[in-house]
Amino acid sequence: MTSSAPMPAGPPPAAAPDTASASAPASSSASAIPVTRAEYCVVACAEVWRGAGEVLASPMGLIPSLGARLAKWTFSPDLLLTDGEALLVGLDGAVEGWLPYRRHLALVTGGRRHVMMGASQIDRFGNQNISCVGAWERPSRQLLGVRGAPVNTLNHPVSYWVPRHSPRVFVERVDMVCGVGYDRAAEAGVTRFHRLVRVVSDLGVLDFGGPGHAMRLVSVHPGVTVAGVREATGFEPVVGDGVPFTREPTGRELRLIREVLDPEGLREREVRG
């Protein structure tokens, strides 16, 4: 099982031009420092857990981890966070409980977990690859391996974080299926607990609200255009009229990100915009 964190509607993002170059809102009202691309990504990841209730948040990577903690600080206080091993921890890192492996498995198989995984490749229906690049029999590159991706995607909500949105990641067909997408889950008849929520990248936010659960562009981060997302995607995502901007962080959220969650600014090393 891969370890560490209900479809969040969230507040509507601010409106943005469809294809024209868009200039981001310069800064939050609470700060004279412009909001960075990384900070938009943190907020977009946090939105994945909006309204989730008392579920185990299992974020993989720095930006998703900041997002999960931001969600717990603000609009999803009942989220459960771990130290990455067997302890439930609070926002200050203090131990709040014990989560042995058997209890973790119970949360996974009972749908009480929402993981945000990475993806070396992902296709339009959400099939994810983190195992190898190239033919399975003789891959050109060995990656992490399948790990817990199939169990995760078939048992509880799953979202994805992609720090470098490119045609090498967003592909027409993955080289190996690890996380199960909507088309394959339907073919196998295992859709009861299968739910892919969001894909957050350094360019925007996507969901699976297109025809047949195809990937749909939900918002672009300020400074990004719809045309730029299309160019960086190896298939044609579903794009509606008037794709909005990803919402701007509130003043309180910016303060939490900059002063409490990541005062060293490590987020800026993962996402540059």
PDB file of C-alpha atoms in Angstrom:
ATOM      1  CA  MET A   1       0.000   0.000   0.000  1.00  0.00           C
ATOM      2  CA  THR A   2       1.256   3.420  -0.861  1.00  0.00           C
ATOM      3  CA  SER A   3       1.338   5.583   2.261  1.00  0.00           C
ATOM      4  CA  SER A   4       2.068   9.246   3.269  1.00  0.00           C
ATOM      5  CA  ALA A   5      -3.290  11.615   2.876  1.00  0.00           C
ATOM      6  CA  PRO A   6     -16.093  13.293  -1.425  1.00  0.00           C
ATOM      7  CA  MET A   7     -15.565  15.334  -4.321  1.00  0.00           C
ATOM      8  CA  PRO A   8     -14.844  18.857  -3.135  1.00  0.00           C
ATOM      9  CA  ALA A   9     -16.772  21.457  -4.986  1.00  0.00           C
ATOM     10  CA  GLY A  10     -15.033  24.313  -3.176  1.00  0.00           C
ATOM     11  CA  PRO A  11     -15.662  27.963  -3.810  1.00  0.00           C
ATOM     12  CA  PRO A  12     -15.775  28.900  -7.512  1.00  0.00           C
ATOM     13  CA  PRO A  13     -12.447  30.087  -8.937  1.00  0.00           C
ATOM     14  CA  ALA A  14     -12.121  33.602 -10.282  1.00  0.00           C
ATOM     15  CA  ALA A  15     -12.999  33.992 -13.947  1.00  0.00           C
ATOM     16  CA  ALA A  16     -10.190  33.930 -16.496  1.00  0.00           C
ATOM     17  CA  PRO A  17      -9.907  34.385 -20.247  1.00  0.00           C
ATOM     18  CA  ASP A  18     -10.285  31.194 -22.254  1.00  0.00           C
ATOM     19  CA  THR A  19      -7.154  31.298 -24.385  1.00  0.00           C
ATOM     20  CA  ALA A  20      -5.680  34.764 -24.143  1.00  0.00           C
ATOM     21  CA  SER A  21      -2.647  35.342 -21.977  1.00  0.00           C
ATOM     22  CA  ALA A  22      -3.937  36.036 -18.474  1.00  0.00           C
ATOM     23  CA  SER A  23      -2.218  38.099 -15.849  1.00  0.00           C
ATOM     24  CA  ALA A  24      -2.701  36.782 -12.327  1.00  0.00           C
ATOM     25  CA  PRO A  25      -4.119  38.801  -9.488  1.00  0.00           C
ATOM     26  CA  ALA A  26      -0.934  40.488  -8.298  1.00  0.00           C
ATOM     27  CA  SER A  27      -1.166  39.623  -4.622  1.00  0.00           C
ATOM     28  CA  SER A  28      -3.426  38.841  -1.712  1.00  0.00           C
ATOM     29  CA  SER A  29      -4.926  41.786   0.114  1.00  0.00           C
ATOM     30  CA  ALA A  30      -3.074  40.589   3.209  1.00  0.00           C
ATOM     31  CA  SER A  31       0.350  40.815   1.602  1.00  0.00           C
ATOM     32  CA  ALA A  32       2.256  43.033  -0.801  1.00  0.00           C
ATOM     33  CA  ILE A  33       4.238  40.025  -2.008  1.00  0.00           C
ATOM     34  CA  PRO A  34       2.712  38.556  -5.180  1.00  0.00           C
ATOM     35  CA  VAL A  35       1.090  35.144  -4.892  1.00  0.00           C
ATOM     36  CA  THR A  36       3.410  32.601  -6.496  1.00  0.00           C
ATOM     37  CA  ARG A  37       2.523  29.668  -8.747  1.00  0.00           C
ATOM     38  CA  ALA A  38       3.564  27.297  -5.977  1.00  0.00           C
ATOM     39  CA  GLU A  39       1.111  28.924  -3.574  1.00  0.00           C
ATOM     40  CA  TYR A  40      -1.726  28.554  -6.065  1.00  0.00           C
ATOM     41  CA  CYS A  41      -0.784  24.870  -6.308  1.00  0.00           C
ATOM     42  CA  VAL A  42      -0.856  24.466  -2.520  1.00  0.00           C
ATOM     43  CA  VAL A  43      -4.354  25.966  -2.378  1.00  0.00           C
ATOM     44  CA  ALA A  44      -5.523  23.801  -5.305  1.00  0.00           C
ATOM     45  CA  CYS A  45      -4.260  20.702  -3.511  1.00  0.00           C
ATOM     46  CA  ALA A  46      -5.959  21.780  -0.284  1.00  0.00           C
ATOM     47  CA  GLU A  47      -9.278  22.050  -2.132  1.00  0.00           C
ATOM     48  CA  VAL A  48      -9.115  18.323  -2.859  1.00  0.00           C
ATOM     49  CA  TRP A  49      -9.942  17.694   0.824  1.00  0.00           C
ATOM     50  CA  ARG A  50     -12.653  20.349   1.188  1.00  0.00           C
ATOM     51  CA  GLY A  51     -15.643  18.823   2.945  1.00  0.00           C
ATOM     52  CA  ALA A  52     -13.912  15.462   3.287  1.00  0.00           C
ATOM     53  CA  GLY A  53     -14.827  15.028   6.944  1.00  0.00           C
ATOM     54  CA  GLU A  54     -12.977  12.599   9.193  1.00  0.00           C
ATOM     55  CA  VAL A  55     -10.900  10.725   6.626  1.00  0.00           C
ATOM     56  CA  LEU A  56      -7.219   9.928   6.496  1.00  0.00           C
ATOM     57  CA  ALA A  57      -5.420  12.393   4.233  1.00  0.00           C
ATOM     58  CA  SER A  58      -2.412  10.742   2.598  1.00  0.00           C
ATOM     59  CA  PRO A  59      -0.495  13.309   0.535  1.00  0.00           C
ATOM     60  CA  MET A  60       2.578  12.247  -1.443  1.00  0.00           C
ATOM     61  CA  GLY A  61       5.132  15.016  -1.821  1.00  0.00           C
ATOM     62  CA  LEU A  62       5.721  18.493  -0.455  1.00  0.00           C
ATOM     63  CA  ILE A  63       3.001  20.518  -2.218  1.00  0.00           C
ATOM     64  CA  PRO A  64       0.223  17.972  -1.479  1.00  0.00           C
ATOM     65  CA  SER A  65       1.419  17.750   2.150  1.00  0.00           C
ATOM     66  CA  LEU A  66       1.242  21.523   2.513  1.00  0.00           C
ATOM     67  CA  GLY A  67      -2.202  21.395   0.925  1.00  0.00           C
ATOM     68  CA  ALA A  68      -3.488  18.752   3.343  1.00  0.00           C
ATOM     69  CA  ARG A  69      -2.204  20.667   6.351  1.00  0.00           C
ATOM     70  CA  LEU A  70      -3.657  23.920   5.015  1.00  0.00           C
ATOM     71  CA  ALA A  71      -7.036  22.209   4.570  1.00  0.00           C
ATOM     72  CA  LYS A  72      -6.943  20.975   8.171  1.00  0.00           C
ATOM     73  CA  TRP A  73      -5.956  24.437   9.420  1.00  0.00           C
ATOM     74  CA  THR A  74      -8.875  26.063   7.594  1.00  0.00           C
ATOM     75  CA  PHE A  75     -11.929  24.408   6.033  1.00  0.00           C
ATOM     76  CA  SER A  76     -11.447  20.682   6.825  1.00  0.00           C
ATOM     77  CA  PRO A  77     -10.501  20.524  10.533  1.00  0.00           C
ATOM     78  CA  ASP A  78     -11.572  16.881  10.922  1.00  0.00           C
ATOM     79  CA  LEU A  79      -8.928  15.533   8.526  1.00  0.00           C
ATOM     80  CA  LEU A  80      -6.644  12.878   9.992  1.00  0.00           C
ATOM     81  CA  LEU A  81      -2.913  13.342   9.395  1.00  0.00           C
ATOM     82  CA  THR A  82      -0.090  10.915  10.123  1.00  0.00           C
ATOM     83  CA  ASP A  83       3.640  11.091  10.647  1.00  0.00           C
ATOM     84  CA  GLY A  84       4.039   8.847   7.601  1.00  0.00           C
ATOM     85  CA  GLU A  85       4.262   5.749   9.752  1.00  0.00           C
ATOM     86  CA  ALA A  86       1.962   4.625  12.575  1.00  0.00           C
ATOM     87  CA  LEU A  87       1.047   7.768  14.488  1.00  0.00           C
ATOM     88  CA  LEU A  88      -1.813  10.211  14.028  1.00  0.00           C
ATOM     89  CA  VAL A  89      -0.523  13.734  14.560  1.00  0.00           C
ATOM     90  CA  GLY A  90      -2.016  17.186  15.009  1.00  0.00           C
ATOM     91  CA  LEU A  91      -1.108  20.384  13.224  1.00  0.00           C
ATOM     92  CA  ASP A  92       1.716  21.022  15.681  1.00  0.00           C
ATOM     93  CA  GLY A  93       3.107  17.515  15.205  1.00  0.00           C
ATOM     94  CA  ALA A  94       1.902  16.339  18.610  1.00  0.00           C
ATOM     95  CA  VAL A  95       0.818  12.704  18.720  1.00  0.00           C
ATOM     96  CA  GLU A  96      -2.964  12.319  18.775  1.00  0.00           C
ATOM     97  CA  GLY A  97      -3.313   8.580  18.336  1.00  0.00           C
ATOM     98  CA  TRP A  98      -1.915   5.293  17.117  1.00  0.00           C
ATOM     99  CA  LEU A  99      -2.640   3.939  13.637  1.00  0.00           C
ATOM    100  CA  PRO A 100      -1.297   0.395  13.391  1.00  0.00           C
ATOM    101  CA  TYR A 101      -1.123  -1.292   9.998  1.00  0.00           C
ATOM    102  CA  ARG A 102      -4.342  -3.258  10.460  1.00  0.00           C
ATOM    103  CA  ARG A 103      -6.255  -0.068  11.253  1.00  0.00           C
ATOM    104  CA  HIS A 104      -4.665   1.675   8.272  1.00  0.00           C
ATOM    105  CA  LEU A 105      -5.825  -1.177   6.025  1.00  0.00           C
ATOM    106  CA  ALA A 106      -9.319  -0.886   7.467  1.00  0.00           C
ATOM    107  CA  LEU A 107      -9.409   2.800   6.522  1.00  0.00           C
ATOM    108  CA  VAL A 108      -8.115   2.018   3.020  1.00  0.00           C
ATOM    109  CA  THR A 109     -10.546  -0.788   2.258  1.00  0.00           C
ATOM    110  CA  GLY A 110     -13.407   1.027   3.961  1.00  0.00           C
ATOM    111  CA  GLY A 111     -13.048   4.118   1.783  1.00  0.00           C
ATOM    112  CA  ARG A 112     -12.031   6.363   4.710  1.00  0.00           C
ATOM    113  CA  ARG A 113      -8.850   7.578   3.056  1.00  0.00           C
ATOM    114  CA  HIS A 114      -8.111  10.110   0.312  1.00  0.00           C
ATOM    115  CA  VAL A 115      -4.642   9.804  -1.138  1.00  0.00           C
ATOM    116  CA  MET A 116      -2.931  12.272  -3.442  1.00  0.00           C
ATOM    117  CA  MET A 117      -0.355  10.353  -5.434  1.00  0.00           C
ATOM    118  CA  GLY A 118       2.128  11.296  -8.105  1.00  0.00           C
ATOM    119  CA  ALA A 119       2.055  10.101 -11.699  1.00  0.00           C
ATOM    120  CA  SER A 120       4.939   9.470 -14.061  1.00  0.00           C
ATOM    121  CA  GLN A 121       2.288   8.999 -16.751  1.00  0.00           C
ATOM    122  CA  ILE A 122      -1.483   9.541 -16.713  1.00  0.00           C
ATOM    123  CA  ASP A 123      -4.021   9.259 -19.522  1.00  0.00           C
ATOM    124  CA  ARG A 124      -7.346  10.941 -20.248  1.00  0.00           C
ATOM    125  CA  PHE A 125      -9.324   8.436 -18.136  1.00  0.00           C
ATOM    126  CA  GLY A 126      -6.983   8.533 -15.150  1.00  0.00           C
ATOM    127  CA  ASN A 127      -4.940   5.388 -15.701  1.00  0.00           C
ATOM    128  CA  GLN A 128      -1.671   6.119 -13.898  1.00  0.00           C
ATOM    129  CA  ASN A 129       1.820   4.694 -14.286  1.00  0.00           C
ATOM    130  CA  ILE A 130       4.573   4.844 -11.677  1.00  0.00           C
ATOM    131  CA  SER A 131       6.273   1.564 -12.575  1.00  0.00           C
ATOM    132  CA  CYS A 132       8.241   1.771 -15.825  1.00  0.00           C
ATOM    133  CA  VAL A 133       8.676   3.667 -19.076  1.00  0.00           C
ATOM    134  CA  GLY A 134       8.647   1.664 -22.283  1.00  0.00           C
ATOM    135  CA  ALA A 135       7.508  -1.889 -22.967  1.00  0.00           C
ATOM    136  CA  TRP A 136       6.930  -3.873 -19.769  1.00  0.00           C
ATOM    137  CA  GLU A 137       9.042  -6.754 -21.097  1.00  0.00           C
ATOM    138  CA  ARG A 138      12.043  -4.468 -21.628  1.00  0.00           C
ATOM    139  CA  PRO A 139      11.455  -0.995 -20.193  1.00  0.00           C
ATOM    140  CA  SER A 140      13.789   1.881 -20.942  1.00  0.00           C
ATOM    141  CA  ARG A 141      13.424   3.137 -17.380  1.00  0.00           C
ATOM    142  CA  GLN A 142      12.494   1.466 -14.101  1.00  0.00           C
ATOM    143  CA  LEU A 143      10.455   3.625 -11.706  1.00  0.00           C
ATOM    144  CA  LEU A 144       8.920   3.046  -8.251  1.00  0.00           C
ATOM    145  CA  GLY A 145       6.882  -0.001  -9.148  1.00  0.00           C
ATOM    146  CA  VAL A 146       3.135  -0.587  -8.911  1.00  0.00           C
ATOM    147  CA  ARG A 147       3.109  -0.343  -5.094  1.00  0.00           C
ATOM    148  CA  GLY A 148      -0.357   0.327  -3.641  1.00  0.00           C
ATOM    149  CA  ALA A 149      -1.812   2.200  -6.612  1.00  0.00           C
ATOM    150  CA  PRO A 150      -4.354  -0.478  -7.685  1.00  0.00           C
ATOM    151  CA  VAL A 151      -5.678  -0.928  -4.141  1.00  0.00           C
ATOM    152  CA  ASN A 152      -5.871   2.806  -3.609  1.00  0.00           C
ATOM    153  CA  THR A 153      -7.793   3.552  -6.798  1.00  0.00           C
ATOM    154  CA  LEU A 154     -10.287   0.718  -6.340  1.00  0.00           C
ATOM    155  CA  ASN A 155     -11.077   1.328  -2.667  1.00  0.00           C
ATOM    156  CA  HIS A 156     -11.131   5.036  -1.843  1.00  0.00           C
ATOM    157  CA  PRO A 157     -10.906   8.524  -3.389  1.00  0.00           C
ATOM    158  CA  VAL A 158      -7.656   9.304  -5.194  1.00  0.00           C
ATOM    159  CA  SER A 159      -6.244  12.531  -6.606  1.00  0.00           C
ATOM    160  CA  TYR A 160      -2.957  13.204  -8.402  1.00  0.00           C
ATOM    161  CA  TRP A 161      -0.234  15.842  -8.187  1.00  0.00           C
ATOM    162  CA  VAL A 162       1.978  16.521 -11.217  1.00  0.00           C
ATOM    163  CA  PRO A 163       4.673  19.182 -10.620  1.00  0.00           C
ATOM    164  CA  ARG A 164       5.744  19.293 -14.294  1.00  0.00           C
ATOM    165  CA  HIS A 165       2.793  19.256 -16.692  1.00  0.00           C
ATOM    166  CA  SER A 166       4.089  17.942 -20.028  1.00  0.00           C
ATOM    167  CA  PRO A 167       3.163  15.561 -22.887  1.00  0.00           C
ATOM    168  CA  ARG A 168       5.580  13.038 -21.355  1.00  0.00           C
ATOM    169  CA  VAL A 169       3.333  12.806 -18.283  1.00  0.00           C
ATOM    170  CA  PHE A 170      -0.107  13.433 -19.777  1.00  0.00           C
ATOM    171  CA  VAL A 171      -0.075  10.698 -22.411  1.00  0.00           C
ATOM    172  CA  GLU A 172      -2.534   9.097 -24.806  1.00  0.00           C
ATOM    173  CA  ARG A 173      -1.781   5.657 -23.363  1.00  0.00           C
ATOM    174  CA  VAL A 174       0.272   4.754 -20.277  1.00  0.00           C
ATOM    175  CA  ASP A 175       3.035   2.183 -20.687  1.00  0.00           C
ATOM    176  CA  MET A 176       1.784   0.241 -17.665  1.00  0.00           C
ATOM    177  CA  VAL A 177      -1.392   0.641 -15.615  1.00  0.00           C
ATOM    178  CA  CYS A 178      -0.746   1.039 -11.880  1.00  0.00           C
ATOM    179  CA  GLY A 179      -3.556   3.304 -10.720  1.00  0.00           C
ATOM    180  CA  VAL A 180      -6.789   2.185 -12.390  1.00  0.00           C
ATOM    181  CA  GLY A 181      -8.638   4.700 -14.568  1.00  0.00           C
ATOM    182  CA  TYR A 182     -12.357   5.029 -15.204  1.00  0.00           C
ATOM    183  CA  ASP A 183     -12.374   3.062 -18.467  1.00  0.00           C
ATOM    184  CA  ARG A 184     -10.528   0.045 -17.078  1.00  0.00           C
ATOM    185  CA  ALA A 185     -12.484   0.057 -13.828  1.00  0.00           C
ATOM    186  CA  ALA A 186     -15.699  -0.057 -15.863  1.00  0.00           C
ATOM    187  CA  GLU A 187     -14.374  -2.865 -18.075  1.00  0.00           C
ATOM    188  CA  ALA A 188     -13.456  -4.909 -14.993  1.00  0.00           C
ATOM    189  CA  GLY A 189     -16.742  -4.157 -13.227  1.00  0.00           C
ATOM    190  CA  VAL A 190     -15.057  -2.666 -10.150  1.00  0.00           C
ATOM    191  CA  THR A 191     -16.633   0.778  -9.997  1.00  0.00           C
ATOM    192  CA  ARG A 192     -18.435   0.663  -6.629  1.00  0.00           C
ATOM    193  CA  PHE A 193     -15.679   2.396  -4.652  1.00  0.00           C
ATOM    194  CA  HIS A 194     -13.622   3.724  -7.573  1.00  0.00           C
ATOM    195  CA  ARG A 195     -13.401   7.526  -7.566  1.00  0.00           C
ATOM    196  CA  LEU A 196     -10.748   9.788  -9.058  1.00  0.00           C
ATOM    197  CA  VAL A 197     -11.252  13.320  -7.781  1.00  0.00           C
ATOM    198  CA  ARG A 198      -8.749  15.811  -9.178  1.00  0.00           C
ATOM    199  CA  VAL A 199      -5.448  16.185 -10.974  1.00  0.00           C
ATOM    200  CA  VAL A 200      -3.484  19.242  -9.883  1.00  0.00           C
ATOM    201  CA  SER A 201      -0.452  20.280 -11.925  1.00  0.00           C
ATOM    202  CA  ASP A 202       1.801  23.302 -12.087  1.00  0.00           C
ATOM    203  CA  LEU A 203      -0.416  24.610 -14.912  1.00  0.00           C
ATOM    204  CA  GLY A 204      -3.926  24.048 -13.610  1.00  0.00           C
ATOM    205  CA  VAL A 205      -6.571  21.760 -12.179  1.00  0.00           C
ATOM    206  CA  LEU A 206      -8.383  18.965 -13.988  1.00  0.00           C
ATOM    207  CA  ASP A 207     -11.117  16.526 -13.035  1.00  0.00           C
ATOM    208  CA  PHE A 208     -12.893  13.659 -14.795  1.00  0.00           C
ATOM    209  CA  GLY A 209     -16.142  15.398 -15.595  1.00  0.00           C
ATOM    210  CA  GLY A 210     -15.907  14.980 -19.356  1.00  0.00           C
ATOM    211  CA  PRO A 211     -17.871  12.450 -21.443  1.00  0.00           C
ATOM    212  CA  GLY A 212     -17.170   8.924 -20.221  1.00  0.00           C
ATOM    213  CA  HIS A 213     -15.188  10.379 -17.300  1.00  0.00           C
ATOM    214  CA  ALA A 214     -12.614  11.909 -19.637  1.00  0.00           C
ATOM    215  CA  MET A 215     -10.218  14.428 -18.136  1.00  0.00           C
ATOM    216  CA  ARG A 216     -11.606  17.970 -18.116  1.00  0.00           C
ATOM    217  CA  LEU A 217      -9.807  21.244 -17.527  1.00  0.00           C
ATOM    218  CA  VAL A 218     -11.373  22.880 -14.452  1.00  0.00           C
ATOM    219  CA  SER A 219      -9.107  25.910 -14.011  1.00  0.00           C
ATOM    220  CA  VAL A 220      -5.769  27.354 -15.057  1.00  0.00           C
ATOM    221  CA  HIS A 221      -3.371  28.988 -12.657  1.00  0.00           C
ATOM    222  CA  PRO A 222      -2.981  32.737 -13.207  1.00  0.00           C
ATOM    223  CA  GLY A 223      -0.365  33.379 -15.874  1.00  0.00           C
ATOM    224  CA  VAL A 224      -1.275  30.136 -17.705  1.00  0.00           C
ATOM    225  CA  THR A 225      -3.514  29.944 -20.774  1.00  0.00           C
ATOM    226  CA  VAL A 226      -5.856  27.208 -21.941  1.00  0.00           C
ATOM    227  CA  ALA A 227      -3.780  26.977 -25.113  1.00  0.00           C
ATOM    228  CA  GLY A 228      -0.677  26.418 -22.965  1.00  0.00           C
ATOM    229  CA  VAL A 229      -2.326  23.539 -21.128  1.00  0.00           C
ATOM    230  CA  ARG A 230      -3.437  21.962 -24.400  1.00  0.00           C
ATOM    231  CA  GLU A 231       0.078  22.225 -25.801  1.00  0.00           C
ATOM    232  CA  ALA A 232       1.523  20.563 -22.693  1.00  0.00           C
ATOM    233  CA  THR A 233      -0.959  17.666 -22.767  1.00  0.00           C
ATOM    234  CA  GLY A 234      -0.465  14.575 -24.919  1.00  0.00           C
ATOM    235  CA  PHE A 235      -4.194  14.208 -25.569  1.00  0.00           C
ATOM    236  CA  GLU A 236      -7.035  16.679 -26.031  1.00  0.00           C
ATOM    237  CA  PRO A 237      -8.573  17.449 -22.623  1.00  0.00           C
ATOM    238  CA  VAL A 238     -12.227  18.403 -22.426  1.00  0.00           C
ATOM    239  CA  VAL A 239     -12.422  22.201 -22.288  1.00  0.00           C
ATOM    240  CA  GLY A 240     -15.620  24.104 -21.633  1.00  0.00           C
ATOM    241  CA  ASP A 241     -16.427  27.738 -22.265  1.00  0.00           C
ATOM    242  CA  GLY A 242     -14.779  30.304 -20.039  1.00  0.00           C
ATOM    243  CA  VAL A 243     -12.261  28.207 -18.119  1.00  0.00           C
ATOM    244  CA  PRO A 244     -11.670  30.116 -14.853  1.00  0.00           C
ATOM    245  CA  PHE A 245      -8.546  30.879 -12.903  1.00  0.00           C
ATOM    246  CA  THR A 246      -7.643  28.738  -9.924  1.00  0.00           C
ATOM    247  CA  ARG A 247      -8.858  30.621  -6.876  1.00  0.00           C
ATOM    248  CA  GLU A 248      -6.496  32.966  -5.100  1.00  0.00           C
ATOM    249  CA  PRO A 249      -5.479  32.118  -1.523  1.00  0.00           C
ATOM    250  CA  THR A 250      -7.081  34.182   1.190  1.00  0.00           C
ATOM    251  CA  GLY A 251      -4.964  36.422   3.382  1.00  0.00           C
ATOM    252  CA  ARG A 252      -5.118  33.909   6.205  1.00  0.00           C
ATOM    253  CA  GLU A 253      -4.154  31.044   3.897  1.00  0.00           C
ATOM    254  CA  LEU A 254      -1.162  32.995   2.592  1.00  0.00           C
ATOM    255  CA  ARG A 255      -0.010  33.753   6.113  1.00  0.00           C
ATOM    256  CA  LEU A 256      -0.307  30.079   7.071  1.00  0.00           C
ATOM    257  CA  ILE A 257       1.613  28.939   3.992  1.00  0.00           C
ATOM    258  CA  ARG A 258       4.395  31.484   4.357  1.00  0.00           C
ATOM    259  CA  GLU A 259       4.771  31.764   8.117  1.00  0.00           C
ATOM    260  CA  VAL A 260       3.549  28.464   9.585  1.00  0.00           C
ATOM    261  CA  LEU A 261       3.556  25.608   7.089  1.00  0.00           C
ATOM    262  CA  ASP A 262       6.568  26.434   4.919  1.00  0.00           C
ATOM    263  CA  PRO A 263       8.539  29.404   6.298  1.00  0.00           C
ATOM    264  CA  GLU A 264      11.676  28.222   4.468  1.00  0.00           C
ATOM    265  CA  GLY A 265       9.923  28.502   1.108  1.00  0.00           C
ATOM    266  CA  LEU A 266      10.674  24.961  -0.044  1.00  0.00           C
ATOM    267  CA  ARG A 267       7.507  25.028  -2.157  1.00  0.00           C
ATOM    268  CA  GLU A 268       9.211  27.409  -4.582  1.00  0.00           C
ATOM    269  CA  ARG A 269      11.834  24.773  -5.406  1.00  0.00           C
ATOM    270  CA  GLU A 270       9.140  22.288  -6.483  1.00  0.00           C
ATOM    271  CA  VAL A 271       7.063  24.691  -8.578  1.00  0.00           C
ATOM    272  CA  ARG A 272       8.511  27.581 -10.516  1.00  0.00           C
ATOM    273  CA  GLY A 273       6.233  29.900 -12.435  1.00  0.00           C
TER     274      GLY A 273
END
